[in-house]
PDB file of C-alpha atoms in Angstrom:
ATOM      1  CA  MET W  32     -10.737   9.533  23.998  1.00 63.00           C
ATOM      2  CA  ARG W  33      -9.664  11.769  26.988  1.00 76.00           C
ATOM      3  CA  ALA W  34      -7.598   9.353  28.460  1.00 75.00           C
ATOM      4  CA  ALA W  35      -5.726   8.390  25.224  1.00 77.00           C
ATOM      5  CA  ARG W  36      -4.869  11.826  24.630  1.00 84.00           C
ATOM      6  CA  LEU W  37      -3.298  12.241  28.288  1.00 85.00           C
ATOM      7  CA  ILE W  38      -1.137   9.083  27.404  1.00 81.00           C
ATOM      8  CA  LYS W  39      -0.129  10.635  24.582  1.00 83.00           C
ATOM      9  CA  MET W  40       0.931  13.658  25.952  1.00 86.00           C
ATOM     10  CA  VAL W  41       2.862  12.297  28.628  1.00 84.00           C
ATOM     11  CA  LEU W  42       4.870   9.882  25.828  1.00 82.00           C
ATOM     12  CA  LEU W  43       5.148  13.048  23.990  1.00 85.00           C
ATOM     13  CA  LEU W  44       6.984  14.809  26.916  1.00 85.00           C
ATOM     14  CA  GLN W  45       8.526  11.916  28.098  1.00 82.00           C
ATOM     15  CA  SER W  46      10.459  11.642  24.240  1.00 78.00           C
ATOM     16  CA  ARG W  47      11.943  15.443  24.889  1.00 80.00           C
ATOM     17  CA  PRO W  48      13.056  17.972  27.059  1.00 81.00           C
ATOM     18  CA  SER W  49      10.009  20.167  26.959  1.00 85.00           C
ATOM     19  CA  MET W  50       7.585  21.056  24.438  1.00 88.00           C
ATOM     20  CA  THR W  51       5.546  24.149  24.300  1.00 89.00           C
ATOM     21  CA  ALA W  52       1.475  24.472  24.391  1.00 88.00           C
ATOM     22  CA  ALA W  53       1.887  25.362  20.556  1.00 89.00           C
ATOM     23  CA  GLU W  54       3.859  22.169  19.893  1.00 89.00           C
ATOM     24  CA  LEU W  55       2.020  20.358  22.219  1.00 90.00           C
ATOM     25  CA  ALA W  56      -1.429  21.531  20.739  1.00 90.00           C
ATOM     26  CA  ARG W  57      -0.626  20.478  17.273  1.00 89.00           C
ATOM     27  CA  GLU W  58       0.653  17.163  18.119  1.00 88.00           C
ATOM     28  CA  LEU W  59      -2.637  16.510  19.959  1.00 89.00           C
ATOM     29  CA  GLU W  60      -4.792  18.334  17.426  1.00 88.00           C
ATOM     30  CA  VAL W  61      -6.732  20.368  20.414  1.00 90.00           C
ATOM     31  CA  SER W  62      -6.422  23.937  21.423  1.00 90.00           C
ATOM     32  CA  GLU W  63      -3.257  25.319  24.102  1.00 89.00           C
ATOM     33  CA  ARG W  64      -6.173  25.581  26.579  1.00 89.00           C
ATOM     34  CA  THR W  65      -7.070  22.170  26.278  1.00 91.00           C
ATOM     35  CA  VAL W  66      -3.438  21.243  26.935  1.00 90.00           C
ATOM     36  CA  THR W  67      -3.652  23.381  29.565  1.00 90.00           C
ATOM     37  CA  ARG W  68      -6.395  21.542  31.730  1.00 90.00           C
ATOM     38  CA  ASP W  69      -4.688  18.158  30.625  1.00 90.00           C
ATOM     39  CA  ALA W  70      -1.514  19.077  32.142  1.00 89.00           C
ATOM     40  CA  GLN W  71      -3.067  19.955  35.183  1.00 89.00           C
ATOM     41  CA  ALA W  72      -5.158  16.840  35.210  1.00 88.00           C
ATOM     42  CA  LEU W  73      -1.907  14.924  34.873  1.00 87.00           C
ATOM     43  CA  SER W  74      -0.491  16.601  37.653  1.00 87.00           C
ATOM     44  CA  GLU W  75      -3.236  15.967  40.048  1.00 85.00           C
ATOM     45  CA  ALA W  76      -3.411  12.594  38.567  1.00 83.00           C
ATOM     46  CA  GLY W  77       0.246  12.347  40.321  1.00 84.00           C
ATOM     47  CA  VAL W  78       2.370  12.798  36.936  1.00 85.00           C
ATOM     48  CA  PRO W  79       5.093  15.204  37.716  1.00 88.00           C
ATOM     49  CA  VAL W  80       4.167  17.946  34.821  1.00 89.00           C
ATOM     50  CA  TYR W  81       5.699  21.244  35.250  1.00 86.00           C
ATOM     51  CA  ALA W  82       5.102  24.681  33.317  1.00 85.00           C
ATOM     52  CA  ASP W  83       7.750  27.095  32.793  1.00 82.00           C
ATOM     53  CA  ARG W  84       6.644  30.572  32.077  1.00 76.00           C
ATOM     54  CA  GLY W  85       7.857  33.120  29.605  1.00 68.00           C
ATOM     55  CA  ARG W  86       8.697  33.190  26.031  1.00 66.00           C
ATOM     56  CA  ALA W  87      11.017  30.117  25.944  1.00 63.00           C
ATOM     57  CA  GLY W  88       8.718  28.013  28.532  1.00 71.00           C
ATOM     58  CA  GLY W  89       7.037  24.806  27.985  1.00 85.00           C
ATOM     59  CA  TYR W  90       6.054  21.865  29.672  1.00 89.00           C
ATOM     60  CA  ARG W  91       8.658  19.307  30.758  1.00 87.00           C
ATOM     61  CA  LEU W  92       8.433  16.044  32.677  1.00 87.00           C
ATOM     62  CA  VAL W  93      10.379  16.555  36.535  1.00 86.00           C
ATOM     63  CA  GLY W  94      13.125  14.024  37.845  1.00 77.00           C
ATOM     64  CA  GLY W  95      13.538  11.902  34.721  1.00 74.00           C
ATOM     65  CA  TYR W  96       9.808  10.614  35.456  1.00 78.00           C
ATOM     66  CA  ARG W  97       9.045   7.694  32.928  1.00 72.00           C
ATOM     67  CA  THR W  98       5.828   5.940  32.349  1.00 68.00           C
ATOM     68  CA  ARG W  99       5.062   2.342  32.316  1.00 61.00           C
ATOM     69  CA  LEU W 100       2.264   2.893  30.223  1.00 56.00           C
ATOM     70  CA  THR W 101       3.854   0.658  27.411  1.00 58.00           C
ATOM     71  CA  GLY W 102       1.132  -1.554  26.429  1.00 63.00           C
ATOM     72  CA  LEU W 103      -0.110  -1.659  23.039  1.00 64.00           C
ATOM     73  CA  GLY W 104      -3.752  -2.127  21.689  1.00 69.00           C
ATOM     74  CA  ARG W 105      -4.586  -4.812  18.476  1.00 71.00           C
ATOM     75  CA  SER W 106      -4.829  -1.910  16.434  1.00 71.00           C
ATOM     76  CA  GLU W 107      -1.368  -0.438  17.581  1.00 67.00           C
ATOM     77  CA  ALA W 108       0.484  -3.954  17.690  1.00 69.00           C
ATOM     78  CA  GLU W 109      -1.158  -4.613  13.946  1.00 65.00           C
ATOM     79  CA  ALA W 110       0.056  -1.323  12.574  1.00 67.00           C
ATOM     80  CA  LEU W 111       3.473  -1.418  13.859  1.00 64.00           C
ATOM     81  CA  PHE W 112       4.251  -4.597  12.205  1.00 66.00           C
ATOM     82  CA  LEU W 113       3.074  -2.771   8.767  1.00 62.00           C
ATOM     83  CA  SER W 114       5.728   0.370   9.663  1.00 62.00           C
ATOM     84  CA  GLY W 115       8.475  -1.882   7.943  1.00 59.00           C
ATOM     85  CA  VAL W 116       8.705  -2.549   4.134  1.00 67.00           C
ATOM     86  CA  PRO W 117      10.662  -5.806   3.835  1.00 70.00           C
ATOM     87  CA  GLY W 118      11.868  -5.535   0.447  1.00 74.00           C
ATOM     88  CA  ALA W 119      13.153  -2.463   0.938  1.00 76.00           C
ATOM     89  CA  LEU W 120      14.845  -3.366   4.432  1.00 74.00           C
ATOM     90  CA  ARG W 121      16.302  -6.219   2.523  1.00 77.00           C
ATOM     91  CA  GLU W 122      17.658  -4.226  -0.019  1.00 80.00           C
ATOM     92  CA  MET W 123      19.247  -1.379   2.068  1.00 80.00           C
ATOM     93  CA  GLY W 124      20.797  -4.555   4.365  1.00 79.00           C
ATOM     94  CA  LEU W 125      18.430  -4.132   7.469  1.00 76.00           C
ATOM     95  CA  GLU W 126      16.255  -7.441   6.901  1.00 74.00           C
ATOM     96  CA  ASP W 127      18.449  -9.089   9.952  1.00 74.00           C
ATOM     97  CA  ALA W 128      17.907  -6.366  12.271  1.00 73.00           C
ATOM     98  CA  ALA W 129      14.082  -5.796  11.039  1.00 72.00           C
ATOM     99  CA  SER W 130      13.666  -9.527  11.829  1.00 71.00           C
ATOM    100  CA  ALA W 131      15.120  -9.052  15.268  1.00 70.00           C
ATOM    101  CA  ALA W 132      13.284  -5.993  16.231  1.00 71.00           C
ATOM    102  CA  ARG W 133       9.938  -8.067  14.940  1.00 70.00           C
ATOM    103  CA  LEU W 134      10.665 -10.909  17.297  1.00 67.00           C
ATOM    104  CA  LYS W 135      11.243  -9.241  20.324  1.00 69.00           C
ATOM    105  CA  VAL W 136       7.999  -6.881  19.726  1.00 68.00           C
ATOM    106  CA  SER W 137       6.059 -10.134  19.331  1.00 70.00           C
ATOM    107  CA  ALA W 138       8.111 -11.636  22.589  1.00 66.00           C
ATOM    108  CA  ALA W 139       6.595  -8.712  24.120  1.00 65.00           C
ATOM    109  CA  LEU W 140       3.310  -8.447  23.070  1.00 67.00           C
ATOM    110  CA  MET W 141       0.153 -10.136  25.523  1.00 67.00           C
ATOM    111  CA  PRO W 142      -0.979 -13.566  24.563  1.00 70.00           C
ATOM    112  CA  SER W 143      -4.297 -12.214  23.005  1.00 70.00           C
ATOM    113  CA  LEU W 144      -1.830  -9.713  20.584  1.00 70.00           C
ATOM    114  CA  SER W 145       0.337 -13.088  19.411  1.00 70.00           C
ATOM    115  CA  ASP W 146      -1.212 -13.194  15.641  1.00 75.00           C
ATOM    116  CA  ALA W 147      -0.961  -8.966  15.247  1.00 72.00           C
ATOM    117  CA  SER W 148       2.487 -10.093  12.872  1.00 72.00           C
ATOM    118  CA  ARG W 149       0.669 -12.670  10.749  1.00 73.00           C
ATOM    119  CA  ALA W 150      -3.112 -10.292  10.573  1.00 73.00           C
ATOM    120  CA  ALA W 151      -0.810  -7.671   9.325  1.00 72.00           C
ATOM    121  CA  ALA W 152       0.907  -9.622   6.844  1.00 72.00           C
ATOM    122  CA  GLN W 153      -2.559 -11.164   5.551  1.00 73.00           C
ATOM    123  CA  ARG W 154      -4.085  -7.808   5.019  1.00 74.00           C
ATOM    124  CA  PHE W 155      -1.760  -5.528   3.196  1.00 75.00           C
ATOM    125  CA  HIS W 156       1.370  -5.967   1.319  1.00 74.00           C
ATOM    126  CA  LEU W 157       3.494  -3.217  -0.755  1.00 73.00           C
ATOM    127  CA  ASP W 158       5.098  -3.983  -4.278  1.00 75.00           C
ATOM    128  CA  ALA W 159       6.694  -0.871  -5.065  1.00 73.00           C
ATOM    129  CA  PRO W 160       8.106  -1.032  -8.652  1.00 75.00           C
ATOM    130  CA  GLY W 161       5.807  -0.075 -11.407  1.00 74.00           C
ATOM    131  CA  TRP W 162       4.419  -2.698 -13.547  1.00 77.00           C
ATOM    132  CA  PHE W 163       6.330  -4.030 -16.519  1.00 73.00           C
ATOM    133  CA  THR W 164       9.359  -3.028 -15.010  1.00 74.00           C
ATOM    134  CA  GLU W 165      12.169  -5.146 -13.979  1.00 75.00           C
ATOM    135  CA  PRO W 166      13.508  -3.597 -10.574  1.00 73.00           C
ATOM    136  CA  LYS W 167      17.524  -4.124  -9.817  1.00 80.00           C
ATOM    137  CA  THR W 168      19.052  -3.344  -6.444  1.00 83.00           C
ATOM    138  CA  PRO W 169      21.406  -0.629  -6.752  1.00 89.00           C
ATOM    139  CA  GLU W 170      24.832  -2.201  -5.648  1.00 91.00           C
ATOM    140  CA  LEU W 171      25.900   0.679  -3.622  1.00 92.00           C
ATOM    141  CA  LEU W 172      22.641   1.120  -2.061  1.00 92.00           C
ATOM    142  CA  PRO W 173      23.585  -0.666   1.452  1.00 91.00           C
ATOM    143  CA  ALA W 174      26.721   1.270   1.888  1.00 92.00           C
ATOM    144  CA  VAL W 175      24.785   4.549   1.141  1.00 94.00           C
ATOM    145  CA  ALA W 176      21.950   3.616   3.678  1.00 91.00           C
ATOM    146  CA  ASP W 177      24.724   3.192   6.603  1.00 91.00           C
ATOM    147  CA  ALA W 178      26.107   6.686   6.019  1.00 93.00           C
ATOM    148  CA  VAL W 179      22.175   7.889   5.974  1.00 93.00           C
ATOM    149  CA  TRP W 180      21.635   6.106   9.464  1.00 90.00           C
ATOM    150  CA  ASP W 181      25.308   7.031  10.896  1.00 91.00           C
ATOM    151  CA  ASP W 182      24.726  10.651   9.820  1.00 93.00           C
ATOM    152  CA  ARG W 183      28.432  10.226   7.807  1.00 94.00           C
ATOM    153  CA  ARG W 184      29.481  12.492   5.345  1.00 94.00           C
ATOM    154  CA  LEU W 185      30.169  10.327   1.586  1.00 94.00           C
ATOM    155  CA  LEU W 186      32.590  11.190  -0.984  1.00 94.00           C
ATOM    156  CA  ALA W 187      30.112  10.196  -3.768  1.00 94.00           C
ATOM    157  CA  ARG W 188      31.046   9.614  -7.554  1.00 94.00           C
ATOM    158  CA  TYR W 189      28.368   9.973  -9.989  1.00 93.00           C
ATOM    159  CA  ARG W 190      27.448   9.866 -13.698  1.00 89.00           C
ATOM    160  CA  ARG W 191      26.235  13.159 -14.932  1.00 85.00           C
ATOM    161  CA  GLY W 192      26.175  13.000 -18.802  1.00 80.00           C
ATOM    162  CA  ASP W 193      29.210  11.515 -20.006  1.00 83.00           C
ATOM    163  CA  SER W 194      31.072  12.568 -17.376  1.00 85.00           C
ATOM    164  CA  ASP W 195      31.744  11.509 -13.750  1.00 89.00           C
ATOM    165  CA  VAL W 196      31.435  14.275 -11.296  1.00 91.00           C
ATOM    166  CA  GLU W 197      32.586  13.883  -7.624  1.00 93.00           C
ATOM    167  CA  ARG W 198      30.879  15.582  -4.877  1.00 92.00           C
ATOM    168  CA  GLU W 199      31.098  15.530  -0.832  1.00 94.00           C
ATOM    169  CA  LEU W 200      27.765  14.677   0.677  1.00 95.00           C
ATOM    170  CA  GLU W 201      25.632  15.055   3.445  1.00 95.00           C
ATOM    171  CA  PRO W 202      23.317  12.001   2.957  1.00 95.00           C
ATOM    172  CA  TYR W 203      19.918  12.974   4.596  1.00 94.00           C
ATOM    173  CA  GLY W 204      17.496  10.666   3.800  1.00 93.00           C
ATOM    174  CA  LEU W 205      16.858   7.631   1.132  1.00 92.00           C
ATOM    175  CA  VAL W 206      13.593   7.749  -1.005  1.00 91.00           C
ATOM    176  CA  LEU W 207      12.109   4.494  -2.955  1.00 89.00           C
ATOM    177  CA  LYS W 208       9.869   5.904  -5.656  1.00 87.00           C
ATOM    178  CA  ALA W 209       8.485   3.283  -8.094  1.00 81.00           C
ATOM    179  CA  GLY W 210      10.940   0.789  -7.688  1.00 84.00           C
ATOM    180  CA  VAL W 211      13.761   3.775  -8.095  1.00 88.00           C
ATOM    181  CA  TRP W 212      15.970   4.631  -5.042  1.00 91.00           C
ATOM    182  CA  TYR W 213      17.078   8.050  -4.509  1.00 93.00           C
ATOM    183  CA  LEU W 214      19.543  10.128  -2.028  1.00 94.00           C
ATOM    184  CA  CYS W 215      18.190  13.704  -0.769  1.00 94.00           C
ATOM    185  CA  ALA W 216      21.635  14.847   0.574  1.00 95.00           C
ATOM    186  CA  ARG W 217      23.407  18.307   1.366  1.00 94.00           C
ATOM    187  CA  VAL W 218      26.423  19.298  -0.634  1.00 91.00           C
ATOM    188  CA  ALA W 219      29.228  20.011   1.741  1.00 87.00           C
ATOM    189  CA  ALA W 220      30.757  22.524  -0.059  1.00 84.00           C
ATOM    190  CA  ASN W 221      27.605  24.801  -0.019  1.00 85.00           C
ATOM    191  CA  LEU W 222      25.518  23.779   2.761  1.00 81.00           C
ATOM    192  CA  ASP W 223      22.682  25.824   1.198  1.00 83.00           C
ATOM    193  CA  SER W 224      22.417  23.154  -1.464  1.00 86.00           C
ATOM    194  CA  TYR W 225      20.203  20.135  -1.058  1.00 92.00           C
ATOM    195  CA  ARG W 226      19.763  17.867  -4.021  1.00 93.00           C
ATOM    196  CA  VAL W 227      18.240  14.729  -5.200  1.00 93.00           C
ATOM    197  CA  TYR W 228      20.659  11.595  -7.101  1.00 94.00           C
ATOM    198  CA  ARG W 229      19.585   8.739  -8.179  1.00 92.00           C
ATOM    199  CA  ILE W 230      21.627   6.134  -6.601  1.00 93.00           C
ATOM    200  CA  ASP W 231      22.248   3.735  -9.476  1.00 92.00           C
ATOM    201  CA  ARG W 232      24.277   6.377 -10.935  1.00 93.00           C
ATOM    202  CA  PHE W 233      26.889   6.504  -8.071  1.00 94.00           C
ATOM    203  CA  THR W 234      30.412   5.041  -9.363  1.00 94.00           C
ATOM    204  CA  THR W 235      31.570   4.850  -6.085  1.00 95.00           C
ATOM    205  CA  VAL W 236      30.745   5.908  -2.829  1.00 95.00           C
ATOM    206  CA  GLU W 237      33.755   6.152   0.269  1.00 94.00           C
ATOM    207  CA  PRO W 238      32.149   7.058   3.726  1.00 91.00           C
ATOM    208  CA  GLY W 239      34.128   9.816   5.495  1.00 88.00           C
ATOM    209  CA  ALA W 240      35.770  10.043   9.015  1.00 88.00           C
ATOM    210  CA  GLU W 241      33.307  13.009   9.779  1.00 87.00           C
ATOM    211  CA  ARG W 242      29.972  12.946  11.155  1.00 92.00           C
ATOM    212  CA  PHE W 243      27.713  15.756  10.106  1.00 93.00           C
ATOM    213  CA  VAL W 244      25.382  17.753  11.992  1.00 92.00           C
ATOM    214  CA  ARG W 245      21.851  17.756  10.823  1.00 92.00           C
ATOM    215  CA  ASP W 246      19.860  20.380  10.142  1.00 91.00           C
ATOM    216  CA  PRO W 247      16.758  20.238  12.575  1.00 88.00           C
ATOM    217  CA  ASP W 248      14.432  21.906  10.719  1.00 89.00           C
ATOM    218  CA  PHE W 249      15.084  19.587   7.364  1.00 91.00           C
ATOM    219  CA  GLU W 250      11.855  17.159   6.985  1.00 91.00           C
ATOM    220  CA  LEU W 251      12.455  14.887   4.297  1.00 92.00           C
ATOM    221  CA  PRO W 252       8.517  14.190   2.977  1.00 91.00           C
ATOM    222  CA  ALA W 253       8.172  17.930   2.851  1.00 92.00           C
ATOM    223  CA  PHE W 254      11.656  18.533   0.593  1.00 93.00           C
ATOM    224  CA  TRP W 255      10.576  15.224  -1.676  1.00 93.00           C
ATOM    225  CA  ASP W 256       7.242  16.389  -2.612  1.00 91.00           C
ATOM    226  CA  GLU W 257       8.626  19.820  -3.052  1.00 91.00           C
ATOM    227  CA  ARG W 258      11.263  18.377  -5.384  1.00 90.00           C
ATOM    228  CA  ALA W 259       9.046  15.833  -7.021  1.00 88.00           C
ATOM    229  CA  GLU W 260       6.433  19.037  -7.864  1.00 85.00           C
ATOM    230  CA  GLN W 261       9.426  20.873  -9.113  1.00 86.00           C
ATOM    231  CA  PHE W 262      10.738  18.216 -11.335  1.00 86.00           C
ATOM    232  CA  ALA W 263       7.382  17.138 -12.854  1.00 81.00           C
ATOM    233  CA  ARG W 264       6.772  20.917 -13.798  1.00 81.00           C
ATOM    234  CA  SER W 265      10.317  21.652 -15.175  1.00 86.00           C
ATOM    235  CA  ILE W 266      10.105  18.782 -17.993  1.00 86.00           C
ATOM    236  CA  LEU W 267       6.976  20.359 -19.210  1.00 88.00           C
ATOM    237  CA  ARG W 268       8.364  22.786 -21.365  1.00 89.00           C
ATOM    238  CA  ALA W 269       6.180  22.731 -24.376  1.00 92.00           C
ATOM    239  CA  GLU W 270       2.583  23.605 -25.152  1.00 93.00           C
ATOM    240  CA  VAL W 271      -0.267  21.728 -27.309  1.00 95.00           C
ATOM    241  CA  VAL W 272      -4.057  23.294 -28.080  1.00 96.00           C
ATOM    242  CA  VAL W 273      -6.161  20.296 -28.423  1.00 96.00           C
ATOM    243  CA  ARG W 274     -10.344  20.128 -28.468  1.00 95.00           C
ATOM    244  CA  LEU W 275     -11.532  17.261 -26.323  1.00 96.00           C
ATOM    245  CA  SER W 276     -14.694  15.309 -26.441  1.00 95.00           C
ATOM    246  CA  ALA W 277     -16.545  14.648 -23.080  1.00 93.00           C
ATOM    247  CA  ASP W 278     -14.578  11.193 -22.950  1.00 95.00           C
ATOM    248  CA  GLY W 279     -11.772  12.685 -24.083  1.00 95.00           C
ATOM    249  CA  ALA W 280     -11.872  15.416 -20.895  1.00 94.00           C
ATOM    250  CA  ARG W 281     -12.489  12.528 -18.404  1.00 95.00           C
ATOM    251  CA  ARG W 282      -9.723  10.504 -19.860  1.00 95.00           C
ATOM    252  CA  LEU W 283      -6.943  13.164 -19.963  1.00 95.00           C
ATOM    253  CA  PRO W 284      -5.574  12.917 -16.655  1.00 93.00           C
ATOM    254  CA  TYR W 285      -4.938   9.232 -17.630  1.00 93.00           C
ATOM    255  CA  ALA W 286      -3.151  10.356 -20.950  1.00 93.00           C
ATOM    256  CA  VAL W 287      -1.353  13.043 -19.440  1.00 92.00           C
ATOM    257  CA  ASP W 288       0.539  14.306 -16.277  1.00 89.00           C
ATOM    258  CA  PRO W 289      -2.251  14.422 -13.865  1.00 89.00           C
ATOM    259  CA  ALA W 290      -1.648  17.892 -12.560  1.00 86.00           C
ATOM    260  CA  ALA W 291      -1.334  19.365 -15.559  1.00 90.00           C
ATOM    261  CA  ALA W 292      -4.454  17.961 -16.904  1.00 92.00           C
ATOM    262  CA  ARG W 293      -6.418  18.958 -14.263  1.00 92.00           C
ATOM    263  CA  GLU W 294      -5.150  22.751 -14.433  1.00 91.00           C
ATOM    264  CA  ALA W 295      -5.654  22.717 -18.228  1.00 93.00           C
ATOM    265  CA  LEU W 296      -9.025  21.636 -17.880  1.00 93.00           C
ATOM    266  CA  GLU W 297      -9.943  24.038 -15.011  1.00 92.00           C
ATOM    267  CA  ALA W 298      -8.882  27.170 -17.137  1.00 92.00           C
ATOM    268  CA  ALA W 299     -10.690  25.872 -20.168  1.00 90.00           C
ATOM    269  CA  GLY W 300     -13.594  27.921 -21.250  1.00 83.00           C
ATOM    270  CA  THR W 301     -17.259  26.634 -21.517  1.00 87.00           C
ATOM    271  CA  PRO W 302     -18.107  23.753 -23.798  1.00 88.00           C
ATOM    272  CA  ASP W 303     -19.106  24.537 -27.576  1.00 85.00           C
ATOM    273  CA  ALA W 304     -22.571  24.744 -27.705  1.00 81.00           C
ATOM    274  CA  ASP W 305     -22.992  22.428 -30.994  1.00 82.00           C
ATOM    275  CA  ASP W 306     -20.789  19.378 -29.792  1.00 85.00           C
ATOM    276  CA  GLY W 307     -19.847  19.936 -26.438  1.00 89.00           C
ATOM    277  CA  TRP W 308     -16.470  19.406 -26.908  1.00 95.00           C
ATOM    278  CA  VAL W 309     -13.591  21.578 -24.360  1.00 95.00           C
ATOM    279  CA  THR W 310     -10.299  23.555 -26.078  1.00 94.00           C
ATOM    280  CA  VAL W 311      -7.675  23.591 -23.558  1.00 95.00           C
ATOM    281  CA  THR W 312      -3.563  24.322 -23.588  1.00 95.00           C
ATOM    282  CA  LEU W 313      -1.754  21.651 -22.427  1.00 94.00           C
ATOM    283  CA  PRO W 314       1.779  21.857 -21.321  1.00 93.00           C
ATOM    284  CA  VAL W 315       3.527  18.672 -22.823  1.00 93.00           C
ATOM    285  CA  GLU W 316       7.164  17.298 -22.366  1.00 91.00           C
ATOM    286  CA  SER W 317       7.623  17.634 -26.177  1.00 91.00           C
ATOM    287  CA  GLU W 318       6.126  16.971 -29.344  1.00 93.00           C
ATOM    288  CA  GLU W 319       6.787  13.500 -29.879  1.00 93.00           C
ATOM    289  CA  VAL W 320       6.053  12.911 -25.900  1.00 93.00           C
ATOM    290  CA  ALA W 321       2.267  14.474 -26.437  1.00 94.00           C
ATOM    291  CA  HIS W 322       1.661  12.565 -30.140  1.00 96.00           C
ATOM    292  CA  SER W 323       2.308   8.984 -28.090  1.00 94.00           C
ATOM    293  CA  GLN W 324       0.367  10.265 -25.233  1.00 94.00           C
ATOM    294  CA  LEU W 325      -2.624  11.773 -27.042  1.00 95.00           C
ATOM    295  CA  ALA W 326      -2.728   8.999 -29.196  1.00 95.00           C
ATOM    296  CA  GLY W 327      -4.154   6.805 -26.794  1.00 93.00           C
ATOM    297  CA  LEU W 328      -7.393   9.137 -26.848  1.00 95.00           C
ATOM    298  CA  GLY W 329      -8.216   8.142 -30.209  1.00 93.00           C
ATOM    299  CA  PRO W 330     -11.382  10.342 -31.991  1.00 94.00           C
ATOM    300  CA  ASP W 331     -11.824  11.969 -28.353  1.00 95.00           C
ATOM    301  CA  VAL W 332      -8.915  14.542 -29.139  1.00 96.00           C
ATOM    302  CA  GLU W 333      -8.641  17.169 -31.787  1.00 96.00           C
ATOM    303  CA  VAL W 334      -4.816  18.700 -32.061  1.00 96.00           C
ATOM    304  CA  LEU W 335      -5.326  22.237 -33.329  1.00 96.00           C
ATOM    305  CA  ALA W 336      -1.757  23.562 -32.460  1.00 95.00           C
ATOM    306  CA  PRO W 337       1.014  23.274 -33.252  1.00 95.00           C
ATOM    307  CA  LYS W 338       0.329  22.567 -36.650  1.00 96.00           C
ATOM    308  CA  SER W 339       3.318  19.921 -36.711  1.00 96.00           C
ATOM    309  CA  LEU W 340       1.552  17.962 -34.351  1.00 96.00           C
ATOM    310  CA  ARG W 341      -1.435  18.316 -35.976  1.00 96.00           C
ATOM    311  CA  ALA W 342       0.332  17.121 -39.374  1.00 96.00           C
ATOM    312  CA  ARG W 343       1.109  14.171 -37.373  1.00 96.00           C
ATOM    313  CA  PHE W 344      -2.250  13.199 -36.422  1.00 96.00           C
ATOM    314  CA  THR W 345      -3.535  13.938 -40.011  1.00 96.00           C
ATOM    315  CA  ASN W 346      -1.013  11.133 -40.947  1.00 95.00           C
ATOM    316  CA  ASP W 347      -2.028   8.923 -38.734  1.00 94.00           C
ATOM    317  CA  ALA W 348      -5.719   9.330 -38.997  1.00 93.00           C
ATOM    318  CA  LEU W 349      -5.060   8.446 -43.193  1.00 93.00           C
ATOM    319  CA  ARG W 350      -2.849   5.534 -42.515  1.00 93.00           C
ATOM    320  CA  LEU W 351      -5.472   3.997 -40.314  1.00 92.00           C
ATOM    321  CA  ALA W 352      -8.217   4.860 -43.333  1.00 92.00           C
ATOM    322  CA  ALA W 353      -5.758   2.955 -45.201  1.00 92.00           C
ATOM    323  CA  LEU W 354      -5.363   0.326 -43.075  1.00 92.00           C
ATOM    324  CA  TYR W 355      -9.104  -0.254 -42.326  1.00 91.00           C
ATOM    325  CA  GLY W 356     -10.998   0.869 -45.285  1.00 81.00           C
ATOM    326  CA  THR W 357     -13.562   3.684 -45.162  1.00 63.00           C
TER     327      THR W 357
END
C-alpha cells in the first residue's frame, strides 16, 4: 500500500513543477505529516525530492528527474481501455486518434496483459442515449470539438426562439447528457459569464485565429453539476398538494423529479393515523406536466390543490368508471 502511494507521489511531482504538502495530502488521501515522511523516504531511496520552505513553498523533483516506473498492472490496463467512450469519440471525430492510441498502448503492455482491451470491452459498454430516442449527431460537433481541444475562440450563431444570435465564445468543454451534446463556454465579451449551449442549436461555427487562456480554476464536472441542478430547479415553477399512500410515496421519485420528490417527502408531516396516507407539497413544472406525471400513480395519489388539477383527475376518474363500469 505504501509502495503504491510513493510511486503515485513521484508521478504527481513529475507531472507538475511543484506541489504543496496540502495538495499532495489531498491527492494521496493522507495527512500532511504522512506526506513529509513519504518525501523523506523517497529522498533516502535516491529520488531527488526537494522541499521549499515558506508560504509559497512545496515539494518538487530536482534536475529534471524522470521515473521509469511506467509498468501497468492488470486492473490499471483494463481501466485505461475503459476510459474511452467509442460512440462519443466517433462523433467528435477522434475515432482514428483513439484507435491509434489503443494500439500503441497494447503494443507497450507486457504479454500477460495483451488481452486487457478485449477483457474490458466484454465487461463494460456505455449506451449514452435514453430509451425510445433516436440520437442524432450534431453536424457541427467535430468543429466545436476541435476548438475545445485547441483552446481556440469560436464565432457561433445559434437559434434562440425565433431568431439567431451571434456570440464569440471561449469553448471550455463538451458534455454528453442522455444523448444530447452540450458546450460549456465563456462569453468573450464578458469573461465572468459561463453558459451552456445545445450544440444541435448552432447554425454556424467559425474557429477564430486567436487562442484563449483558460481559467485554471474552472472545473468542468463541478460546473456542469451546478448548472444541471440550477436548470432542474428553474423549471419547477408551480406547486401541487397531494395525498399519497405508502406505495404512492415509494413510487413518487420515479414519477416526478427525483430531488423534488425526496425533498417534498422529507418535509411532509406524519402519515394519517387512519389510513397511513401522507400529505406533501410538491414543486412541479406546470399543471399539465403534473397531470401526466401523477396520473401514473393511479389510485395511490389524491390531488388536493390546485382545484383545477383536482378537477382534471375527477374527470379522469369519471371517464374511467364509464369505460370500465362500476
